PDB file of N, CA, C and O in Angstrom:
ATOM      1  N   MET A 967     -17.870  -3.055  13.251  1.00  0.00           N
ATOM      2  CA  MET A 967     -18.119  -1.831  13.981  1.00  0.00           C
ATOM      3  C   MET A 967     -18.471  -0.659  13.064  1.00  0.00           C
ATOM      4  O   MET A 967     -19.101   0.274  13.510  1.00  0.00           O
ATOM      5  N   ILE A 968     -18.039  -0.711  11.788  1.00  0.00           N
ATOM      6  CA  ILE A 968     -18.315   0.416  10.893  1.00  0.00           C
ATOM      7  C   ILE A 968     -19.519   0.146   9.988  1.00  0.00           C
ATOM      8  O   ILE A 968     -19.850   0.967   9.153  1.00  0.00           O
ATOM      9  N   GLY A 969     -20.141  -0.996  10.150  1.00  0.00           N
ATOM     10  CA  GLY A 969     -21.355  -1.287   9.399  1.00  0.00           C
ATOM     11  C   GLY A 969     -21.134  -1.719   7.965  1.00  0.00           C
ATOM     12  O   GLY A 969     -22.065  -1.690   7.161  1.00  0.00           O
ATOM     13  N   THR A 970     -19.944  -2.139   7.632  1.00  0.00           N
ATOM     14  CA  THR A 970     -19.666  -2.624   6.288  1.00  0.00           C
ATOM     15  C   THR A 970     -18.590  -3.704   6.359  1.00  0.00           C
ATOM     16  O   THR A 970     -17.866  -3.809   7.341  1.00  0.00           O
ATOM     17  N   THR A 971     -18.483  -4.494   5.324  1.00  0.00           N
ATOM     18  CA  THR A 971     -17.486  -5.550   5.286  1.00  0.00           C
ATOM     19  C   THR A 971     -16.114  -4.961   5.014  1.00  0.00           C
ATOM     20  O   THR A 971     -15.954  -4.113   4.141  1.00  0.00           O
ATOM     21  N   VAL A 972     -15.134  -5.434   5.761  1.00  0.00           N
ATOM     22  CA  VAL A 972     -13.742  -5.039   5.554  1.00  0.00           C
ATOM     23  C   VAL A 972     -12.971  -6.296   5.180  1.00  0.00           C
ATOM     24  O   VAL A 972     -13.035  -7.303   5.877  1.00  0.00           O
ATOM     25  N   LEU A 973     -12.269  -6.239   4.070  1.00  0.00           N
ATOM     26  CA  LEU A 973     -11.493  -7.374   3.598  1.00  0.00           C
ATOM     27  C   LEU A 973     -10.015  -7.090   3.815  1.00  0.00           C
ATOM     28  O   LEU A 973      -9.501  -6.064   3.368  1.00  0.00           O
ATOM     29  N   ASN A 974      -9.335  -7.980   4.486  1.00  0.00           N
ATOM     30  CA  ASN A 974      -7.885  -7.877   4.663  1.00  0.00           C
ATOM     31  C   ASN A 974      -7.239  -8.746   3.600  1.00  0.00           C
ATOM     32  O   ASN A 974      -7.253  -9.971   3.689  1.00  0.00           O
ATOM     33  N   ALA A 975      -6.676  -8.119   2.573  1.00  0.00           N
ATOM     34  CA  ALA A 975      -6.032  -8.853   1.493  1.00  0.00           C
ATOM     35  C   ALA A 975      -4.521  -8.864   1.661  1.00  0.00           C
ATOM     36  O   ALA A 975      -3.789  -9.215   0.745  1.00  0.00           O
ATOM     37  N   GLY A 976      -4.054  -8.471   2.845  1.00  0.00           N
ATOM     38  CA  GLY A 976      -2.620  -8.425   3.097  1.00  0.00           C
ATOM     39  C   GLY A 976      -2.000  -9.804   3.190  1.00  0.00           C
ATOM     40  O   GLY A 976      -2.637 -10.770   3.599  1.00  0.00           O
ATOM     41  N   VAL A 977      -0.753  -9.883   2.793  1.00  0.00           N
ATOM     42  CA  VAL A 977       0.035 -11.103   2.890  1.00  0.00           C
ATOM     43  C   VAL A 977       1.345 -10.742   3.578  1.00  0.00           C
ATOM     44  O   VAL A 977       2.067  -9.852   3.112  1.00  0.00           O
ATOM     45  N   SER A 978       1.635 -11.400   4.683  1.00  0.00           N
ATOM     46  CA  SER A 978       2.856 -11.123   5.419  1.00  0.00           C
ATOM     47  C   SER A 978       4.078 -11.273   4.528  1.00  0.00           C
ATOM     48  O   SER A 978       4.199 -12.243   3.783  1.00  0.00           O
ATOM     49  N   GLY A 979       4.958 -10.297   4.591  1.00  0.00           N
ATOM     50  CA  GLY A 979       6.175 -10.330   3.788  1.00  0.00           C
ATOM     51  C   GLY A 979       6.029  -9.732   2.412  1.00  0.00           C
ATOM     52  O   GLY A 979       7.002  -9.626   1.671  1.00  0.00           O
ATOM     53  N   ASP A 980       4.809  -9.321   2.049  1.00  0.00           N
ATOM     54  CA  ASP A 980       4.588  -8.706   0.739  1.00  0.00           C
ATOM     55  C   ASP A 980       5.428  -7.448   0.587  1.00  0.00           C
ATOM     56  O   ASP A 980       5.581  -6.664   1.521  1.00  0.00           O
ATOM     57  N   THR A 981       5.934  -7.258  -0.599  1.00  0.00           N
ATOM     58  CA  THR A 981       6.496  -5.974  -0.988  1.00  0.00           C
ATOM     59  C   THR A 981       5.436  -5.310  -1.860  1.00  0.00           C
ATOM     60  O   THR A 981       4.522  -5.978  -2.346  1.00  0.00           O
ATOM     61  N   PRO A 982       5.549  -4.009  -2.085  1.00  0.00           N
ATOM     62  CA  PRO A 982       4.595  -3.392  -3.000  1.00  0.00           C
ATOM     63  C   PRO A 982       4.565  -4.074  -4.368  1.00  0.00           C
ATOM     64  O   PRO A 982       3.505  -4.236  -4.951  1.00  0.00           O
ATOM     65  N   ALA A 983       5.705  -4.520  -4.849  1.00  0.00           N
ATOM     66  CA  ALA A 983       5.725  -5.192  -6.161  1.00  0.00           C
ATOM     67  C   ALA A 983       4.888  -6.466  -6.138  1.00  0.00           C
ATOM     68  O   ALA A 983       4.109  -6.728  -7.063  1.00  0.00           O
ATOM     69  N   SER A 984       5.011  -7.266  -5.090  1.00  0.00           N
ATOM     70  CA  SER A 984       4.237  -8.508  -5.039  1.00  0.00           C
ATOM     71  C   SER A 984       2.759  -8.231  -4.767  1.00  0.00           C
ATOM     72  O   SER A 984       1.884  -8.944  -5.269  1.00  0.00           O
ATOM     73  N   ALA A 985       2.464  -7.196  -3.996  1.00  0.00           N
ATOM     74  CA  ALA A 985       1.069  -6.826  -3.757  1.00  0.00           C
ATOM     75  C   ALA A 985       0.427  -6.309  -5.045  1.00  0.00           C
ATOM     76  O   ALA A 985      -0.725  -6.633  -5.344  1.00  0.00           O
ATOM     77  N   LEU A 986       1.178  -5.527  -5.805  1.00  0.00           N
ATOM     78  CA  LEU A 986       0.649  -5.000  -7.062  1.00  0.00           C
ATOM     79  C   LEU A 986       0.352  -6.111  -8.061  1.00  0.00           C
ATOM     80  O   LEU A 986      -0.574  -6.001  -8.857  1.00  0.00           O
ATOM     81  N   ALA A 987       1.109  -7.184  -8.001  1.00  0.00           N
ATOM     82  CA  ALA A 987       0.902  -8.304  -8.925  1.00  0.00           C
ATOM     83  C   ALA A 987      -0.445  -8.981  -8.695  1.00  0.00           C
ATOM     84  O   ALA A 987      -0.971  -9.635  -9.592  1.00  0.00           O
ATOM     85  N   ARG A 988      -1.019  -8.800  -7.507  1.00  0.00           N
ATOM     86  CA  ARG A 988      -2.291  -9.465  -7.212  1.00  0.00           C
ATOM     87  C   ARG A 988      -3.409  -8.500  -6.851  1.00  0.00           C
ATOM     88  O   ARG A 988      -4.519  -8.921  -6.550  1.00  0.00           O
ATOM     89  N   ILE A 989      -3.166  -7.185  -6.925  1.00  0.00           N
ATOM     90  CA  ILE A 989      -4.166  -6.211  -6.475  1.00  0.00           C
ATOM     91  C   ILE A 989      -5.448  -6.256  -7.308  1.00  0.00           C
ATOM     92  O   ILE A 989      -6.538  -6.113  -6.767  1.00  0.00           O
ATOM     93  N   ASP A 990      -5.335  -6.481  -8.603  1.00  0.00           N
ATOM     94  CA  ASP A 990      -6.545  -6.534  -9.436  1.00  0.00           C
ATOM     95  C   ASP A 990      -7.461  -7.675  -9.000  1.00  0.00           C
ATOM     96  O   ASP A 990      -8.656  -7.472  -8.796  1.00  0.00           O
ATOM     97  N   ASN A 991      -6.914  -8.870  -8.856  1.00  0.00           N
ATOM     98  CA  ASN A 991      -7.728 -10.037  -8.487  1.00  0.00           C
ATOM     99  C   ASN A 991      -8.165 -10.019  -7.031  1.00  0.00           C
ATOM    100  O   ASN A 991      -9.306 -10.353  -6.721  1.00  0.00           O
ATOM    101  N   ASP A 992      -7.262  -9.664  -6.139  1.00  0.00           N
ATOM    102  CA  ASP A 992      -7.545  -9.776  -4.705  1.00  0.00           C
ATOM    103  C   ASP A 992      -8.287  -8.582  -4.120  1.00  0.00           C
ATOM    104  O   ASP A 992      -8.933  -8.712  -3.082  1.00  0.00           O
ATOM    105  N   VAL A 993      -8.189  -7.426  -4.769  1.00  0.00           N
ATOM    106  CA  VAL A 993      -8.782  -6.213  -4.184  1.00  0.00           C
ATOM    107  C   VAL A 993      -9.736  -5.521  -5.161  1.00  0.00           C
ATOM    108  O   VAL A 993     -10.927  -5.404  -4.901  1.00  0.00           O
ATOM    109  N   LEU A 994      -9.225  -5.040  -6.270  1.00  0.00           N
ATOM    110  CA  LEU A 994     -10.023  -4.192  -7.165  1.00  0.00           C
ATOM    111  C   LEU A 994     -11.181  -4.936  -7.815  1.00  0.00           C
ATOM    112  O   LEU A 994     -12.203  -4.320  -8.133  1.00  0.00           O
ATOM    113  N   SER A 995     -11.088  -6.235  -7.985  1.00  0.00           N
ATOM    114  CA  SER A 995     -12.192  -7.009  -8.568  1.00  0.00           C
ATOM    115  C   SER A 995     -13.422  -7.008  -7.665  1.00  0.00           C
ATOM    116  O   SER A 995     -14.522  -7.327  -8.099  1.00  0.00           O
ATOM    117  N   ARG A 996     -13.261  -6.612  -6.416  1.00  0.00           N
ATOM    118  CA  ARG A 996     -14.375  -6.556  -5.463  1.00  0.00           C
ATOM    119  C   ARG A 996     -15.034  -5.171  -5.416  1.00  0.00           C
ATOM    120  O   ARG A 996     -15.902  -4.936  -4.590  1.00  0.00           O
ATOM    121  N   ASN A 997     -14.585  -4.261  -6.280  1.00  0.00           N
ATOM    122  CA  ASN A 997     -15.140  -2.908  -6.383  1.00  0.00           C
ATOM    123  C   ASN A 997     -15.179  -2.174  -5.034  1.00  0.00           C
ATOM    124  O   ASN A 997     -16.238  -1.719  -4.597  1.00  0.00           O
ATOM    125  N   PRO A 998     -14.034  -2.043  -4.385  1.00  0.00           N
ATOM    126  CA  PRO A 998     -14.028  -1.372  -3.081  1.00  0.00           C
ATOM    127  C   PRO A 998     -14.247   0.126  -3.211  1.00  0.00           C
ATOM    128  O   PRO A 998     -13.927   0.726  -4.240  1.00  0.00           O
ATOM    129  N   ARG A 999     -14.823   0.727  -2.174  1.00  0.00           N
ATOM    130  CA  ARG A 999     -14.952   2.188  -2.121  1.00  0.00           C
ATOM    131  C   ARG A 999     -13.654   2.807  -1.634  1.00  0.00           C
ATOM    132  O   ARG A 999     -13.297   3.909  -2.039  1.00  0.00           O
ATOM    133  N   VAL A1000     -12.966   2.110  -0.731  1.00  0.00           N
ATOM    134  CA  VAL A1000     -11.721   2.601  -0.150  1.00  0.00           C
ATOM    135  C   VAL A1000     -10.697   1.470  -0.174  1.00  0.00           C
ATOM    136  O   VAL A1000     -11.020   0.334   0.145  1.00  0.00           O
ATOM    137  N   VAL A1001      -9.467   1.799  -0.571  1.00  0.00           N
ATOM    138  CA  VAL A1001      -8.365   0.849  -0.510  1.00  0.00           C
ATOM    139  C   VAL A1001      -7.340   1.419   0.458  1.00  0.00           C
ATOM    140  O   VAL A1001      -6.792   2.492   0.232  1.00  0.00           O
ATOM    141  N   LEU A1002      -7.139   0.718   1.536  1.00  0.00           N
ATOM    142  CA  LEU A1002      -6.191   1.123   2.568  1.00  0.00           C
ATOM    143  C   LEU A1002      -4.914   0.321   2.353  1.00  0.00           C
ATOM    144  O   LEU A1002      -4.959  -0.913   2.375  1.00  0.00           O
ATOM    145  N   ILE A1003      -3.797   1.001   2.149  1.00  0.00           N
ATOM    146  CA  ILE A1003      -2.544   0.321   1.833  1.00  0.00           C
ATOM    147  C   ILE A1003      -1.546   0.564   2.951  1.00  0.00           C
ATOM    148  O   ILE A1003      -1.227   1.704   3.274  1.00  0.00           O
ATOM    149  N   GLY A1004      -1.062  -0.505   3.525  1.00  0.00           N
ATOM    150  CA  GLY A1004      -0.070  -0.426   4.592  1.00  0.00           C
ATOM    151  C   GLY A1004       1.132  -1.274   4.257  1.00  0.00           C
ATOM    152  O   GLY A1004       1.385  -2.281   4.893  1.00  0.00           O
ATOM    153  N   LEU A1005       1.846  -0.878   3.238  1.00  0.00           N
ATOM    154  CA  LEU A1005       3.043  -1.587   2.812  1.00  0.00           C
ATOM    155  C   LEU A1005       4.200  -0.601   2.733  1.00  0.00           C
ATOM    156  O   LEU A1005       4.007   0.597   2.802  1.00  0.00           O
ATOM    157  N   GLY A1006       5.366  -1.115   2.537  1.00  0.00           N
ATOM    158  CA  GLY A1006       6.501  -0.241   2.317  1.00  0.00           C
ATOM    159  C   GLY A1006       7.720  -0.596   3.134  1.00  0.00           C
ATOM    160  O   GLY A1006       8.836  -0.295   2.738  1.00  0.00           O
ATOM    161  N   ASP A1007       7.542  -1.234   4.276  1.00  0.00           N
ATOM    162  CA  ASP A1007       8.694  -1.529   5.114  1.00  0.00           C
ATOM    163  C   ASP A1007       9.647  -2.519   4.453  1.00  0.00           C
ATOM    164  O   ASP A1007      10.866  -2.380   4.556  1.00  0.00           O
ATOM    165  N   ASN A1008       9.112  -3.494   3.714  1.00  0.00           N
ATOM    166  CA  ASN A1008      10.005  -4.425   3.011  1.00  0.00           C
ATOM    167  C   ASN A1008      10.740  -3.727   1.877  1.00  0.00           C
ATOM    168  O   ASN A1008      11.908  -4.022   1.624  1.00  0.00           O
ATOM    169  N   ASP A1009      10.081  -2.804   1.194  1.00  0.00           N
ATOM    170  CA  ASP A1009      10.770  -2.020   0.167  1.00  0.00           C
ATOM    171  C   ASP A1009      11.885  -1.193   0.792  1.00  0.00           C
ATOM    172  O   ASP A1009      12.979  -1.100   0.259  1.00  0.00           O
ATOM    173  N   PHE A1010      11.589  -0.572   1.930  1.00  0.00           N
ATOM    174  CA  PHE A1010      12.605   0.227   2.600  1.00  0.00           C
ATOM    175  C   PHE A1010      13.835  -0.623   2.913  1.00  0.00           C
ATOM    176  O   PHE A1010      14.969  -0.224   2.649  1.00  0.00           O
ATOM    177  N   MET A1011      13.588  -1.804   3.446  1.00  0.00           N
ATOM    178  CA  MET A1011      14.703  -2.676   3.817  1.00  0.00           C
ATOM    179  C   MET A1011      15.503  -3.128   2.594  1.00  0.00           C
ATOM    180  O   MET A1011      16.682  -3.424   2.701  1.00  0.00           O
ATOM    181  N   GLN A1012      14.858  -3.133   1.420  1.00  0.00           N
ATOM    182  CA  GLN A1012      15.540  -3.523   0.186  1.00  0.00           C
ATOM    183  C   GLN A1012      16.091  -2.325  -0.580  1.00  0.00           C
ATOM    184  O   GLN A1012      16.633  -2.477  -1.663  1.00  0.00           O
ATOM    185  N   GLY A1013      15.926  -1.120  -0.026  1.00  0.00           N
ATOM    186  CA  GLY A1013      16.491   0.072  -0.647  1.00  0.00           C
ATOM    187  C   GLY A1013      15.695   0.641  -1.808  1.00  0.00           C
ATOM    188  O   GLY A1013      16.224   1.418  -2.601  1.00  0.00           O
ATOM    189  N   VAL A1014      14.418   0.284  -1.941  1.00  0.00           N
ATOM    190  CA  VAL A1014      13.577   0.835  -3.011  1.00  0.00           C
ATOM    191  C   VAL A1014      13.222   2.271  -2.641  1.00  0.00           C
ATOM    192  O   VAL A1014      12.791   2.537  -1.525  1.00  0.00           O
ATOM    193  N   PRO A1015      13.401   3.232  -3.546  1.00  0.00           N
ATOM    194  CA  PRO A1015      13.085   4.629  -3.240  1.00  0.00           C
ATOM    195  C   PRO A1015      11.618   4.821  -2.852  1.00  0.00           C
ATOM    196  O   PRO A1015      10.723   4.186  -3.436  1.00  0.00           O
ATOM    197  N   ILE A1016      11.359   5.693  -1.903  1.00  0.00           N
ATOM    198  CA  ILE A1016      10.010   5.974  -1.422  1.00  0.00           C
ATOM    199  C   ILE A1016       9.099   6.391  -2.571  1.00  0.00           C
ATOM    200  O   ILE A1016       7.962   5.950  -2.664  1.00  0.00           O
ATOM    201  N   GLY A1017       9.587   7.245  -3.453  1.00  0.00           N
ATOM    202  CA  GLY A1017       8.779   7.721  -4.578  1.00  0.00           C
ATOM    203  C   GLY A1017       8.307   6.589  -5.478  1.00  0.00           C
ATOM    204  O   GLY A1017       7.196   6.627  -6.000  1.00  0.00           O
ATOM    205  N   THR A1018       9.129   5.587  -5.661  1.00  0.00           N
ATOM    206  CA  THR A1018       8.756   4.433  -6.483  1.00  0.00           C
ATOM    207  C   THR A1018       7.610   3.665  -5.836  1.00  0.00           C
ATOM    208  O   THR A1018       6.636   3.297  -6.498  1.00  0.00           O
ATOM    209  N   THR A1019       7.721   3.444  -4.537  1.00  0.00           N
ATOM    210  CA  THR A1019       6.665   2.737  -3.808  1.00  0.00           C
ATOM    211  C   THR A1019       5.341   3.487  -3.907  1.00  0.00           C
ATOM    212  O   THR A1019       4.306   2.907  -4.237  1.00  0.00           O
ATOM    213  N   GLU A1020       5.373   4.785  -3.657  1.00  0.00           N
ATOM    214  CA  GLU A1020       4.147   5.594  -3.703  1.00  0.00           C
ATOM    215  C   GLU A1020       3.551   5.610  -5.103  1.00  0.00           C
ATOM    216  O   GLU A1020       2.353   5.401  -5.285  1.00  0.00           O
ATOM    217  N   ARG A1021       4.360   5.853  -6.111  1.00  0.00           N
ATOM    218  CA  ARG A1021       3.886   5.932  -7.493  1.00  0.00           C
ATOM    219  C   ARG A1021       3.236   4.613  -7.924  1.00  0.00           C
ATOM    220  O   ARG A1021       2.185   4.606  -8.567  1.00  0.00           O
ATOM    221  N   ASN A1022       3.843   3.495  -7.556  1.00  0.00           N
ATOM    222  CA  ASN A1022       3.286   2.193  -7.932  1.00  0.00           C
ATOM    223  C   ASN A1022       1.888   1.980  -7.367  1.00  0.00           C
ATOM    224  O   ASN A1022       1.005   1.471  -8.049  1.00  0.00           O
ATOM    225  N   PHE A1023       1.686   2.375  -6.099  1.00  0.00           N
ATOM    226  CA  PHE A1023       0.363   2.222  -5.492  1.00  0.00           C
ATOM    227  C   PHE A1023      -0.664   3.123  -6.147  1.00  0.00           C
ATOM    228  O   PHE A1023      -1.754   2.700  -6.503  1.00  0.00           O
ATOM    229  N   ARG A1024      -0.344   4.375  -6.274  1.00  0.00           N
ATOM    230  CA  ARG A1024      -1.305   5.326  -6.833  1.00  0.00           C
ATOM    231  C   ARG A1024      -1.680   4.945  -8.263  1.00  0.00           C
ATOM    232  O   ARG A1024      -2.838   5.005  -8.644  1.00  0.00           O
ATOM    233  N   ASP A1025      -0.692   4.570  -9.054  1.00  0.00           N
ATOM    234  CA  ASP A1025      -0.957   4.199 -10.443  1.00  0.00           C
ATOM    235  C   ASP A1025      -1.813   2.945 -10.548  1.00  0.00           C
ATOM    236  O   ASP A1025      -2.631   2.826 -11.444  1.00  0.00           O
ATOM    237  N   SER A1026      -1.632   2.001  -9.629  1.00  0.00           N
ATOM    238  CA  SER A1026      -2.355   0.738  -9.720  1.00  0.00           C
ATOM    239  C   SER A1026      -3.839   0.875  -9.418  1.00  0.00           C
ATOM    240  O   SER A1026      -4.658   0.138  -9.953  1.00  0.00           O
ATOM    241  N   VAL A1027      -4.219   1.819  -8.560  1.00  0.00           N
ATOM    242  CA  VAL A1027      -5.608   1.959  -8.142  1.00  0.00           C
ATOM    243  C   VAL A1027      -6.334   3.044  -8.943  1.00  0.00           C
ATOM    244  O   VAL A1027      -7.553   3.061  -9.019  1.00  0.00           O
ATOM    245  N   ARG A1028      -5.564   3.910  -9.587  1.00  0.00           N
ATOM    246  CA  ARG A1028      -6.159   4.993 -10.378  1.00  0.00           C
ATOM    247  C   ARG A1028      -7.117   4.413 -11.409  1.00  0.00           C
ATOM    248  O   ARG A1028      -6.840   3.422 -12.049  1.00  0.00           O
ATOM    249  N   GLY A1029      -8.269   4.999 -11.535  1.00  0.00           N
ATOM    250  CA  GLY A1029      -9.255   4.532 -12.504  1.00  0.00           C
ATOM    251  C   GLY A1029     -10.227   3.507 -11.935  1.00  0.00           C
ATOM    252  O   GLY A1029     -11.204   3.177 -12.581  1.00  0.00           O
ATOM    253  N   SER A1030      -9.955   3.003 -10.736  1.00  0.00           N
ATOM    254  CA  SER A1030     -10.848   2.002 -10.153  1.00  0.00           C
ATOM    255  C   SER A1030     -12.061   2.645  -9.488  1.00  0.00           C
ATOM    256  O   SER A1030     -13.038   1.972  -9.203  1.00  0.00           O
ATOM    257  N   GLY A1031     -11.972   3.952  -9.227  1.00  0.00           N
ATOM    258  CA  GLY A1031     -13.048   4.634  -8.531  1.00  0.00           C
ATOM    259  C   GLY A1031     -12.913   4.591  -7.027  1.00  0.00           C
ATOM    260  O   GLY A1031     -13.684   5.219  -6.306  1.00  0.00           O
ATOM    261  N   ALA A1032     -11.933   3.833  -6.520  1.00  0.00           N
ATOM    262  CA  ALA A1032     -11.738   3.721  -5.074  1.00  0.00           C
ATOM    263  C   ALA A1032     -10.870   4.861  -4.561  1.00  0.00           C
ATOM    264  O   ALA A1032      -9.983   5.350  -5.260  1.00  0.00           O
ATOM    265  N   MET A1033     -11.146   5.276  -3.341  1.00  0.00           N
ATOM    266  CA  MET A1033     -10.281   6.234  -2.668  1.00  0.00           C
ATOM    267  C   MET A1033      -9.089   5.448  -2.130  1.00  0.00           C
ATOM    268  O   MET A1033      -9.254   4.363  -1.570  1.00  0.00           O
ATOM    269  N   VAL A1034      -7.890   5.985  -2.304  1.00  0.00           N
ATOM    270  CA  VAL A1034      -6.677   5.314  -1.847  1.00  0.00           C
ATOM    271  C   VAL A1034      -6.170   5.998  -0.586  1.00  0.00           C
ATOM    272  O   VAL A1034      -5.991   7.215  -0.559  1.00  0.00           O
ATOM    273  N   VAL A1035      -5.949   5.211   0.457  1.00  0.00           N
ATOM    274  CA  VAL A1035      -5.367   5.709   1.695  1.00  0.00           C
ATOM    275  C   VAL A1035      -4.063   4.947   1.895  1.00  0.00           C
ATOM    276  O   VAL A1035      -4.068   3.717   2.008  1.00  0.00           O
ATOM    277  N   ILE A1036      -2.950   5.673   1.902  1.00  0.00           N
ATOM    278  CA  ILE A1036      -1.650   5.048   2.100  1.00  0.00           C
ATOM    279  C   ILE A1036      -1.194   5.339   3.519  1.00  0.00           C
ATOM    280  O   ILE A1036      -1.090   6.498   3.921  1.00  0.00           O
ATOM    281  N   LEU A1037      -0.958   4.281   4.275  1.00  0.00           N
ATOM    282  CA  LEU A1037      -0.510   4.434   5.655  1.00  0.00           C
ATOM    283  C   LEU A1037       0.958   4.822   5.687  1.00  0.00           C
ATOM    284  O   LEU A1037       1.751   4.341   4.892  1.00  0.00           O
ATOM    285  N   GLY A1038       1.316   5.681   6.627  1.00  0.00           N
ATOM    286  CA  GLY A1038       2.709   6.078   6.794  1.00  0.00           C
ATOM    287  C   GLY A1038       3.388   5.233   7.853  1.00  0.00           C
ATOM    288  O   GLY A1038       2.744   4.687   8.741  1.00  0.00           O
ATOM    289  N   PHE A1039       4.679   5.112   7.729  1.00  0.00           N
ATOM    290  CA  PHE A1039       5.459   4.362   8.688  1.00  0.00           C
ATOM    291  C   PHE A1039       6.600   5.221   9.214  1.00  0.00           C
ATOM    292  O   PHE A1039       7.150   6.028   8.489  1.00  0.00           O
ATOM    293  N   ARG A1040       6.967   4.990  10.451  1.00  0.00           N
ATOM    294  CA  ARG A1040       8.152   5.620  11.026  1.00  0.00           C
ATOM    295  C   ARG A1040       9.143   4.521  11.369  1.00  0.00           C
ATOM    296  O   ARG A1040       8.772   3.495  11.922  1.00  0.00           O
ATOM    297  N   PHE A1041      10.367   4.766  11.039  1.00  0.00           N
ATOM    298  CA  PHE A1041      11.444   3.858  11.386  1.00  0.00           C
ATOM    299  C   PHE A1041      12.416   4.615  12.279  1.00  0.00           C
ATOM    300  O   PHE A1041      13.443   5.096  11.822  1.00  0.00           O
ATOM    301  N   PRO A1042      12.101   4.748  13.558  1.00  0.00           N
ATOM    302  CA  PRO A1042      12.904   5.598  14.430  1.00  0.00           C
ATOM    303  C   PRO A1042      14.363   5.170  14.546  1.00  0.00           C
ATOM    304  O   PRO A1042      15.229   6.008  14.749  1.00  0.00           O
ATOM    305  N   SER A1043      14.652   3.905  14.381  1.00  0.00           N
ATOM    306  CA  SER A1043      16.038   3.471  14.518  1.00  0.00           C
ATOM    307  C   SER A1043      16.782   3.459  13.188  1.00  0.00           C
ATOM    308  O   SER A1043      17.959   3.114  13.141  1.00  0.00           O
ATOM    309  N   LEU A1044      16.101   3.858  12.119  1.00  0.00           N
ATOM    310  CA  LEU A1044      16.714   3.869  10.793  1.00  0.00           C
ATOM    311  C   LEU A1044      16.736   5.289  10.256  1.00  0.00           C
ATOM    312  O   LEU A1044      16.180   6.204  10.837  1.00  0.00           O
ATOM    313  N   THR A1045      17.341   5.497   9.102  1.00  0.00           N
ATOM    314  CA  THR A1045      17.549   6.851   8.606  1.00  0.00           C
ATOM    315  C   THR A1045      16.436   7.395   7.741  1.00  0.00           C
ATOM    316  O   THR A1045      16.324   8.611   7.583  1.00  0.00           O
ATOM    317  N   ALA A1046      15.587   6.573   7.151  1.00  0.00           N
ATOM    318  CA  ALA A1046      14.551   7.071   6.244  1.00  0.00           C
ATOM    319  C   ALA A1046      13.194   7.136   6.941  1.00  0.00           C
ATOM    320  O   ALA A1046      12.955   6.460   7.925  1.00  0.00           O
ATOM    321  N   SER A1047      12.319   7.952   6.403  1.00  0.00           N
ATOM    322  CA  SER A1047      10.969   8.060   6.949  1.00  0.00           C
ATOM    323  C   SER A1047       9.978   7.979   5.802  1.00  0.00           C
ATOM    324  O   SER A1047      10.097   8.686   4.815  1.00  0.00           O
ATOM    325  N   TYR A1048       8.993   7.125   5.930  1.00  0.00           N
ATOM    326  CA  TYR A1048       7.943   7.005   4.924  1.00  0.00           C
ATOM    327  C   TYR A1048       6.787   7.937   5.238  1.00  0.00           C
ATOM    328  O   TYR A1048       5.792   7.941   4.549  1.00  0.00           O
ATOM    329  N   GLU A1049       6.921   8.737   6.288  1.00  0.00           N
ATOM    330  CA  GLU A1049       5.844   9.627   6.713  1.00  0.00           C
ATOM    331  C   GLU A1049       5.361  10.555   5.615  1.00  0.00           C
ATOM    332  O   GLU A1049       4.177  10.751   5.435  1.00  0.00           O
ATOM    333  N   LYS A1050       6.264  11.149   4.859  1.00  0.00           N
ATOM    334  CA  LYS A1050       5.898  12.143   3.849  1.00  0.00           C
ATOM    335  C   LYS A1050       5.091  11.532   2.719  1.00  0.00           C
ATOM    336  O   LYS A1050       4.307  12.195   2.091  1.00  0.00           O
ATOM    337  N   MET A1051       5.307  10.245   2.442  1.00  0.00           N
ATOM    338  CA  MET A1051       4.558   9.581   1.388  1.00  0.00           C
ATOM    339  C   MET A1051       3.091   9.581   1.755  1.00  0.00           C
ATOM    340  O   MET A1051       2.256   9.773   0.959  1.00  0.00           O
TER     341      MET A1051
END
């Protein structure tokens, strides 16, 4: 619908750490213009600080030339919010 190829490199159950371990081969090696990241809920459930999750994503894509879009999550039944990230 947007006139370009969209690649879904997501893996169910991925944490940011496991996604970062494969981001170069699975995503950045394809020279994307935009990298859309929708991770974080598994980190939240494991108690990883929000700032750590955000920093890891931004640092991993920096220098690739791609625009990074980080999706926010709401956990209405839980105490933390990833919205600010």
